[in-house]
Amino acid sequence: GGIDRDMAKSVELARGEYVWLFSADDWIAEGALKRVLDEILLGLDLYLCGFTLCDFEMNPQKPHPILDAPDGSVYDLGDPRDRRGFFERGLTTTAFFSFMSSLVIRKEKWDSAKMDDTFVGSCWDHVARMFRLIPGGLRVKYLSGTYLLKRDDNDSFSERGIARRVGIAIEGYHRLANTFFGTQSAEALHIRRVLKNEYPLLNLLYIKSRTSEAHIPGDMEYLDGLVAKLYIDGQPADHLRRLLFRLAPPFALRPAEKAYKFARKFLPLP
């Protein structure tokens, strides 16, 4: 049934007051369960938990940015002022519920937003559920720190190539933003902003190189379309990044990447 139906079925089978789903690649952090059990005594709808990115061997690397807000911040997304503040502080799509393992959701609240086949198969039906709940009120508490460990560099969604993998996020979140908030809304603007945070120009150039090397018919054109969508707001920086992406020759990107990594050993480069 795909990941959307699998997640929905898992929550349906749960019998607890709250549900916290983990994939096979996620580890709960030491002490996190007790902290979450203490938090849910407050009875809020959703807890957005921080996590640490790890390498393939699960060695911790760095905390994943989610929200530019103090630990314990609470927002009722049904309130326009709270929602505006929440969306303004988003750093990645994780703030907008993309990573299911960072969400501790009250089951009754989840169940009140029935599955809508519109987003089934997109990998984002759980996000659509959260957005669908907002008009009636969705009380979210942000818990920074490390509540789980996430294995990086192990992506089961890359089977169709890296360009199609990137498209799941870019196309999916554009569609979510337009459907639930409207293309010109402040919420949609901030969703597009965090997508640009997640896919900075250097990453896009790396993806361009990998896509070129893969020789999958139609993928370079598809990637060009994704970049156009990513920079659709037309800000001066958007025009510049899109131009640089278009002009960068794929054959030169991999040697440039190797040279950059070598230079980082000796120079204070980002």
Short mmCIF file of C-alpha atoms in Angstrom, two decimals:
data_model
loop_
_atom_site.label_atom_id
_atom_site.label_comp_id
_atom_site.label_asym_id
_atom_site.label_seq_id
_atom_site.Cartn_x
_atom_site.Cartn_y
_atom_site.Cartn_z
CA GLY A 1 0.00 0.00 0.00
CA GLY A 2 3.00 2.33 0.07
CA ILE A 3 4.42 4.34 2.93
CA ASP A 4 1.33 6.57 3.27
CA ARG A 5 -1.04 3.67 3.82
CA ASP A 6 1.52 1.83 5.97
CA MET A 7 1.81 4.77 8.36
CA ALA A 8 -1.94 5.25 8.46
CA LYS A 9 -2.46 1.56 9.24
CA SER A 10 0.18 1.64 11.98
CA VAL A 11 -1.58 4.51 13.73
CA GLU A 12 -4.95 2.84 13.23
CA LEU A 13 -3.70 -0.28 15.04
CA ALA A 14 -2.22 1.70 17.93
CA ARG A 15 -4.13 1.68 21.21
CA GLY A 16 -2.28 4.35 23.15
CA GLU A 17 -3.31 7.95 23.68
CA TYR A 18 -0.28 9.14 21.71
CA VAL A 19 1.62 7.63 18.79
CA TRP A 20 5.32 7.94 17.97
CA LEU A 21 6.34 6.08 14.82
CA PHE A 22 9.92 5.05 14.06
CA SER A 23 11.42 3.69 10.87
CA ALA A 24 13.95 0.86 10.94
CA ASP A 25 16.76 3.43 10.61
CA ASP A 26 15.80 5.54 13.64
CA TRP A 27 17.03 5.00 17.18
CA ILE A 28 15.41 6.51 20.22
CA ALA A 29 17.87 8.66 22.19
CA GLU A 30 18.79 7.82 25.75
CA GLY A 31 16.27 9.32 28.16
CA ALA A 32 13.98 10.49 25.35
CA LEU A 33 11.09 8.19 26.18
CA LYS A 34 10.84 9.47 29.75
CA ARG A 35 10.96 13.06 28.53
CA VAL A 36 8.17 12.43 26.03
CA LEU A 37 6.05 10.61 28.60
CA ASP A 38 6.40 13.62 30.89
CA GLU A 39 5.51 16.03 28.07
CA ILE A 40 2.34 14.29 26.95
CA LEU A 41 0.85 14.81 30.40
CA LEU A 42 0.15 18.34 29.13
CA GLY A 43 -2.32 16.89 26.64
CA LEU A 44 -1.25 18.91 23.60
CA ASP A 45 -2.01 17.68 20.09
CA LEU A 46 1.46 17.34 18.64
CA TYR A 47 5.05 17.35 19.87
CA LEU A 48 7.74 18.22 17.34
CA CYS A 49 10.95 16.53 18.52
CA GLY A 50 14.53 17.42 17.68
CA PHE A 51 16.95 14.79 16.44
CA THR A 52 20.58 14.21 15.53
CA LEU A 53 21.81 13.11 12.11
CA CYS A 54 24.19 10.15 12.11
CA ASP A 55 26.41 8.45 9.55
CA PHE A 56 25.58 5.02 8.20
CA GLU A 57 27.14 3.39 11.26
CA MET A 58 24.94 5.56 13.52
CA ASN A 59 27.79 7.72 14.79
CA PRO A 60 26.25 11.11 15.69
CA GLN A 61 27.26 13.90 13.30
CA LYS A 62 25.18 17.03 13.91
CA PRO A 63 21.75 18.17 15.12
CA HIS A 64 19.19 18.64 12.39
CA PRO A 65 17.84 22.22 12.18
CA ILE A 66 14.07 22.41 12.57
CA LEU A 67 12.75 25.61 14.14
CA ASP A 68 14.38 28.87 15.19
CA ALA A 69 12.50 28.91 18.48
CA PRO A 70 13.26 28.24 22.15
CA ASP A 71 12.85 24.76 23.53
CA GLY A 72 9.32 24.26 24.81
CA SER A 73 7.70 26.86 22.55
CA VAL A 74 3.98 26.20 22.06
CA TYR A 75 1.91 27.29 19.06
CA ASP A 76 -1.75 26.88 18.23
CA LEU A 77 -1.63 26.75 14.46
CA GLY A 78 -5.35 27.46 14.29
CA ASP A 79 -4.58 30.97 15.55
CA PRO A 80 -3.37 33.18 12.65
CA ARG A 81 -0.81 35.01 14.80
CA ASP A 82 0.65 31.80 16.22
CA ARG A 83 0.68 30.19 12.80
CA ARG A 84 2.51 33.15 11.29
CA GLY A 85 5.15 33.02 14.01
CA PHE A 86 5.58 29.27 13.63
CA PHE A 87 5.98 29.37 9.84
CA GLU A 88 8.38 32.31 10.02
CA ARG A 89 10.64 30.30 12.33
CA GLY A 90 10.76 27.17 10.18
CA LEU A 91 14.25 26.20 9.05
CA THR A 92 13.52 22.98 7.15
CA THR A 93 10.47 21.03 6.04
CA THR A 94 10.83 19.07 9.29
CA ALA A 95 9.21 22.10 10.94
CA PHE A 96 6.26 21.43 8.66
CA PHE A 97 6.01 17.77 9.69
CA SER A 98 7.94 16.05 6.89
CA PHE A 99 9.80 13.63 9.19
CA MET A 100 7.25 11.33 10.79
CA SER A 101 9.70 10.05 13.42
CA SER A 102 9.99 13.54 14.91
CA LEU A 103 6.22 13.71 15.54
CA VAL A 104 4.44 12.54 18.67
CA ILE A 105 0.77 12.89 17.83
CA ARG A 106 -2.35 12.51 19.94
CA LYS A 107 -4.16 9.59 18.30
CA GLU A 108 -7.61 11.09 18.73
CA LYS A 109 -6.46 14.19 16.87
CA TRP A 110 -4.90 12.14 14.07
CA ASP A 111 -8.05 10.06 13.71
CA SER A 112 -10.18 13.19 13.37
CA ALA A 113 -8.45 13.95 10.05
CA LYS A 114 -9.50 11.07 7.85
CA MET A 115 -7.22 9.85 5.08
CA ASP A 116 -7.82 11.70 1.83
CA ASP A 117 -6.67 9.81 -1.25
CA THR A 118 -5.54 13.10 -2.79
CA PHE A 119 -2.09 12.78 -1.20
CA VAL A 120 -1.85 9.00 -0.88
CA GLY A 121 1.19 7.87 -2.86
CA SER A 122 2.98 11.19 -2.52
CA CYS A 123 4.84 10.24 0.71
CA TRP A 124 3.17 13.25 2.33
CA ASP A 125 -0.29 12.06 3.37
CA HIS A 126 0.70 12.46 7.04
CA VAL A 127 1.62 16.11 6.37
CA ALA A 128 -1.69 16.65 4.58
CA ARG A 129 -3.43 15.31 7.68
CA MET A 130 -1.60 17.80 9.90
CA PHE A 131 -2.39 20.71 7.58
CA ARG A 132 -6.01 19.58 7.37
CA LEU A 133 -6.26 19.87 11.15
CA ILE A 134 -4.98 23.45 11.34
CA PRO A 135 -8.27 25.35 10.78
CA GLY A 136 -9.83 23.59 13.77
CA GLY A 137 -6.79 24.19 15.95
CA LEU A 138 -3.55 22.22 16.24
CA ARG A 139 -1.52 22.78 19.41
CA VAL A 140 2.15 22.08 18.74
CA LYS A 141 5.01 22.04 21.23
CA TYR A 142 8.59 22.21 19.96
CA LEU A 143 11.05 20.02 21.84
CA SER A 144 14.60 20.84 20.81
CA GLY A 145 17.54 18.65 21.73
CA THR A 146 17.98 15.04 20.69
CA TYR A 147 15.01 12.72 21.02
CA LEU A 148 16.11 10.32 18.31
CA LEU A 149 19.06 9.43 16.11
CA LYS A 150 18.49 9.34 12.35
CA ARG A 151 20.68 7.37 9.99
CA ASP A 152 21.69 9.52 7.04
CA ASP A 153 22.86 8.38 3.58
CA ASN A 154 20.44 5.46 3.50
CA ASP A 155 17.55 6.58 1.35
CA SER A 156 15.08 3.97 0.14
CA PHE A 157 13.33 6.59 -2.02
CA SER A 158 16.26 6.96 -4.47
CA GLU A 159 15.50 3.87 -6.54
CA ARG A 160 14.36 5.96 -9.52
CA GLY A 161 17.41 8.21 -9.41
CA ILE A 162 18.49 11.22 -7.39
CA ALA A 163 16.50 13.74 -9.46
CA ARG A 164 13.22 11.91 -8.84
CA ARG A 165 14.11 11.64 -5.15
CA VAL A 166 14.53 15.40 -4.90
CA GLY A 167 11.27 15.83 -6.76
CA ILE A 168 9.36 14.04 -4.00
CA ALA A 169 10.19 16.90 -1.64
CA ILE A 170 10.10 19.89 -3.99
CA GLU A 171 6.98 18.94 -5.94
CA GLY A 172 5.28 17.45 -2.91
CA TYR A 173 5.67 20.48 -0.66
CA HIS A 174 4.76 22.93 -3.41
CA ARG A 175 1.56 20.97 -3.89
CA LEU A 176 0.85 20.87 -0.15
CA ALA A 177 1.45 24.61 0.18
CA ASN A 178 -0.78 25.48 -2.75
CA THR A 179 -3.57 23.12 -1.71
CA PHE A 180 -3.86 24.07 1.95
CA PHE A 181 -2.75 27.71 2.03
CA GLY A 182 -2.78 29.11 -1.50
CA THR A 183 0.17 29.92 -3.74
CA GLN A 184 0.52 33.55 -2.63
CA SER A 185 -0.01 32.95 1.10
CA ALA A 186 2.62 33.69 3.73
CA GLU A 187 2.59 30.01 4.69
CA ALA A 188 3.36 28.92 1.13
CA LEU A 189 6.14 31.51 0.91
CA HIS A 190 7.80 30.09 4.02
CA ILE A 191 7.41 26.53 2.79
CA ARG A 192 9.21 27.52 -0.43
CA ARG A 193 11.85 29.31 1.64
CA VAL A 194 12.72 26.24 3.71
CA LEU A 195 12.90 24.11 0.56
CA LYS A 196 15.65 26.45 -0.62
CA ASN A 197 17.36 25.95 2.74
CA GLU A 198 17.27 22.19 2.22
CA TYR A 199 18.50 22.38 -1.37
CA PRO A 200 21.16 25.12 -1.53
CA LEU A 201 22.96 25.76 -4.80
CA LEU A 202 25.98 23.58 -3.97
CA ASN A 203 23.69 20.63 -3.30
CA LEU A 204 21.83 21.25 -6.54
CA LEU A 205 25.09 21.30 -8.48
CA TYR A 206 26.07 17.99 -6.91
CA ILE A 207 22.66 16.57 -7.86
CA LYS A 208 23.15 17.89 -11.40
CA SER A 209 26.48 16.09 -11.63
CA ARG A 210 25.03 12.82 -10.31
CA THR A 211 22.04 13.08 -12.63
CA SER A 212 24.27 13.67 -15.65
CA GLU A 213 26.41 10.65 -14.77
CA ALA A 214 23.36 8.39 -14.37
CA HIS A 215 22.22 8.93 -17.99
CA ILE A 216 18.56 8.31 -17.15
CA PRO A 217 16.46 9.60 -20.08
CA GLY A 218 14.53 12.75 -19.23
CA ASP A 219 16.06 13.28 -15.78
CA MET A 220 18.19 16.32 -16.66
CA GLU A 221 15.14 18.08 -18.09
CA TYR A 222 13.13 17.03 -15.05
CA LEU A 223 15.80 18.43 -12.72
CA ASP A 224 15.81 21.72 -14.64
CA GLY A 225 12.07 21.93 -14.02
CA LEU A 226 12.53 21.28 -10.31
CA VAL A 227 15.10 24.07 -10.04
CA ALA A 228 12.74 26.45 -11.85
CA LYS A 229 10.02 25.51 -9.35
CA LEU A 230 12.40 25.94 -6.41
CA TYR A 231 13.25 29.49 -7.49
CA ILE A 232 9.76 30.44 -8.66
CA ASP A 233 9.46 33.45 -6.33
CA GLY A 234 11.77 35.43 -8.59
CA GLN A 235 13.86 37.17 -5.95
CA PRO A 236 17.21 38.55 -7.22
CA ALA A 237 19.11 35.75 -5.47
CA ASP A 238 16.74 33.23 -7.06
CA HIS A 239 17.52 34.51 -10.56
CA LEU A 240 21.25 34.38 -9.88
CA ARG A 241 21.21 30.85 -8.46
CA ARG A 242 19.06 29.57 -11.30
CA LEU A 243 21.44 31.12 -13.84
CA LEU A 244 24.50 29.61 -12.14
CA PHE A 245 22.81 26.22 -12.04
CA ARG A 246 21.97 26.39 -15.73
CA LEU A 247 25.46 27.52 -16.80
CA ALA A 248 27.48 25.09 -14.67
CA PRO A 249 28.77 22.28 -16.95
CA PRO A 250 28.04 18.87 -15.40
CA PHE A 251 31.40 17.40 -16.45
CA ALA A 252 33.27 20.02 -14.38
CA LEU A 253 31.27 19.62 -11.18
CA ARG A 254 32.78 16.40 -9.85
CA PRO A 255 36.44 17.59 -10.22
CA ALA A 256 35.44 20.90 -8.62
CA GLU A 257 33.87 19.01 -5.72
CA LYS A 258 37.04 16.98 -5.18
CA ALA A 259 39.18 20.13 -5.29
CA TYR A 260 36.90 21.84 -2.80
CA LYS A 261 37.07 18.91 -0.37
CA PHE A 262 40.87 18.87 -0.67
CA ALA A 263 41.08 22.63 -0.04
CA ARG A 264 38.92 22.32 3.08
CA LYS A 265 41.71 20.29 4.70
CA PHE A 266 43.93 23.35 4.68
CA LEU A 267 41.62 26.37 4.49
CA PRO A 268 38.74 27.55 6.73
CA LEU A 269 36.09 26.96 4.05
CA PRO A 270 32.41 26.34 4.93
#
